[in-house]
Amino acid sequence: MISLWVYEKKLQYPVRVNGPNPWLAKMILTQYGEPDGELAASLKYLTQRYTMPLSQAKALLTDIGTEELAHMEIIAALVYNLIKDASLEEIKRAGLDGYFTDHDRALYFVNASGAPWTAAYIQSKGDPITDLYENMAAEEKARSTYEYLIQLSDDPDVTDTLKFLREREIVHFQRFGEALKLTYDYLERKKYFY
């Protein structure tokens, strides 16, 4: 039997924290549940792949979409490790008392302000050029968010992980740019554009 999926049971990048920091967890949580966070990116790319005319673009969206799931796992590990040993007083001081009331220390898809994730964050237009431009913009927005989180972080181990994630967003942006050029050239040859 041929395996179609290989899952290595370790994080793509190691997650270490220097101790409880609910405030930093609250900030990082935004990459779990915001419009440009890891869940939205993963679902968007894994949906858009079906309307791509080139197998290379479909494969790229599959690769990056599944990598975004790995990034979601890294974010979850960061947030959980930053709050798991926090006292209730630390959780209250960080403004996570409402979150704690609803979820204890469990992970839930919200942004740093507490707004829940929604499927409305996913864009899939069906036009391959439009979708690839959308993805390039999404990767740049995620890169910006990681830049802001790096500036806020006071934990060198967390900062290291955030830098890794930021660099992956840059690589994804570049790869989507390559796919855009290939797709545009292909569609131009097929007289897709008028």
XYZ file of C-alpha atoms in Angstrom:
194
model
C 0.000 0.000 0.000
C 1.280 3.471 -0.900
C 1.201 6.087 1.820
C -0.123 9.431 0.621
C 0.732 11.276 3.804
C 3.790 11.293 6.000
C 3.568 13.019 9.336
C 6.716 13.356 11.356
C 5.720 13.512 15.006
C 7.832 16.507 15.938
C 7.507 20.229 15.467
C 9.004 21.761 12.347
C 11.027 24.024 14.659
C 11.704 23.520 18.373
C 9.611 25.529 20.819
C 11.172 26.710 24.058
C 10.005 29.340 26.515
C 11.770 30.802 29.550
C 8.729 30.507 31.792
C 5.124 31.620 32.063
C 4.250 34.791 30.183
C 0.483 35.058 29.612
C 0.794 38.543 28.145
C 3.143 37.306 25.401
C 0.896 34.273 24.874
C -2.036 36.627 24.315
C -0.081 38.541 21.678
C 1.124 35.397 19.867
C -2.390 33.943 19.924
C -3.207 36.389 17.143
C -1.334 34.152 14.664
C -3.662 31.334 15.671
C -6.945 33.106 15.010
C -6.547 36.298 12.984
C -7.447 36.739 9.289
C -3.786 36.443 8.247
C -2.896 33.785 10.801
C -1.782 30.236 10.225
C -5.232 28.561 10.214
C -6.672 30.959 7.655
C -3.595 30.645 5.429
C -3.644 26.865 5.542
C -7.310 26.533 4.716
C -7.132 29.195 2.010
C -4.223 27.540 0.192
C -5.613 24.034 0.503
C -8.897 25.275 -0.998
C -7.420 27.389 -3.784
C -5.294 24.566 -5.166
C -8.270 23.036 -6.964
C -8.660 25.933 -9.404
C -4.983 26.244 -10.314
C -4.355 25.363 -13.974
C -0.768 24.122 -13.467
C 0.267 21.071 -11.500
C 3.255 23.038 -10.141
C 0.934 25.665 -8.636
C -1.371 22.993 -7.206
C 1.611 21.252 -5.630
C 2.939 24.519 -4.214
C -0.408 25.386 -2.622
C -0.564 21.885 -1.135
C 2.989 22.147 0.206
C 2.585 25.601 1.700
C -0.925 24.835 2.981
C 0.328 21.833 4.909
C 3.366 23.761 6.151
C 1.001 26.405 7.512
C -0.637 23.629 9.553
C 2.808 22.906 10.991
C 3.164 26.602 11.820
C -0.215 26.539 13.538
C 1.131 23.692 15.660
C 4.200 25.788 16.567
C 1.999 28.742 17.547
C -0.187 26.450 19.658
C 2.881 25.047 21.425
C 4.217 28.548 22.116
C 0.920 29.834 23.505
C 0.270 26.738 25.587
C 3.766 26.685 27.064
C 3.545 30.384 27.917
C 0.270 29.962 29.871
C 0.277 26.397 31.205
C 2.126 27.236 34.451
C 0.887 30.804 34.825
C -0.914 31.713 38.009
C -4.447 33.047 37.875
C -3.099 36.409 38.986
C -0.696 36.472 36.007
C -3.531 35.475 33.677
C -5.711 38.306 35.041
C -2.885 40.862 34.740
C -2.410 39.850 31.099
C -6.097 40.471 30.375
C -6.751 36.795 29.709
C -9.338 36.352 32.457
C -12.217 36.314 29.922
C -10.334 33.804 27.788
C -9.614 31.697 30.894
C -13.303 31.794 31.829
C -14.262 30.317 28.464
C -11.300 28.026 27.765
C -9.099 27.612 30.851
C -5.617 27.133 29.372
C -6.867 25.303 26.277
C -6.129 26.667 22.811
C -8.940 28.400 20.980
C -8.926 30.251 17.659
C -9.053 33.932 18.578
C -6.861 36.924 17.836
C -4.970 38.987 20.431
C -8.103 41.089 21.051
C -10.231 37.988 21.683
C -12.224 38.056 18.431
C -12.949 34.485 17.278
C -11.740 33.093 13.984
C -14.316 32.897 11.197
C -14.422 31.233 7.784
C -15.015 34.695 6.301
C -11.243 35.132 6.613
C -10.662 32.668 3.782
C -10.587 34.035 0.256
C -10.822 31.765 -2.752
C -11.797 33.739 -5.844
C -11.320 30.986 -8.424
C -9.141 33.153 -10.652
C -5.611 31.789 -10.305
C -3.892 35.148 -10.808
C -6.126 36.890 -8.282
C -5.677 34.088 -5.743
C -1.884 34.060 -6.085
C -1.719 37.842 -5.598
C -3.988 37.424 -2.563
C -1.607 34.806 -1.173
C 1.443 36.989 -1.697
C -0.294 39.793 0.193
C -1.308 37.380 2.974
C 2.284 36.198 3.378
C 3.496 39.784 3.632
C 0.839 40.574 6.251
C 1.869 37.509 8.247
C 5.521 38.560 7.955
C 4.589 42.001 9.312
C 2.720 40.437 12.230
C 5.744 38.294 13.085
C 7.920 41.440 12.934
C 5.614 43.117 15.463
C 5.598 40.031 17.705
C 9.406 39.896 17.622
C 9.496 43.535 18.745
C 7.106 42.736 21.618
C 8.826 39.551 22.766
C 11.009 39.692 25.865
C 11.804 35.969 25.741
C 14.859 35.154 23.570
C 13.713 31.570 22.964
C 10.270 32.715 21.811
C 11.884 35.415 19.684
C 14.035 32.764 17.999
C 10.953 30.733 17.060
C 9.134 33.840 15.823
C 12.131 34.686 13.614
C 11.971 31.216 12.077
C 8.271 31.670 11.304
C 8.904 35.131 9.839
C 11.560 33.717 7.512
C 9.172 31.025 6.289
C 6.626 33.716 5.381
C 9.298 35.381 3.225
C 10.029 32.077 1.471
C 6.307 31.493 0.878
C 5.961 34.981 -0.627
C 8.824 34.245 -3.019
C 7.432 30.871 -4.019
C 3.986 32.340 -4.691
C 5.691 34.965 -6.868
C 7.341 32.204 -8.886
C 4.004 30.392 -9.237
C 2.337 33.636 -10.312
C 4.832 34.110 -13.144
C 4.483 30.499 -14.326
C 0.694 30.671 -14.170
C 0.501 34.035 -15.898
C 2.787 32.840 -18.710
C 0.725 29.671 -19.110
C -2.579 31.546 -19.229
C -1.148 34.097 -21.650
C -0.157 31.289 -24.021
C -3.643 29.783 -23.703
C -5.150 33.177 -24.571
C -6.900 33.292 -21.214
C -6.594 37.068 -21.145
C -8.328 39.252 -23.720
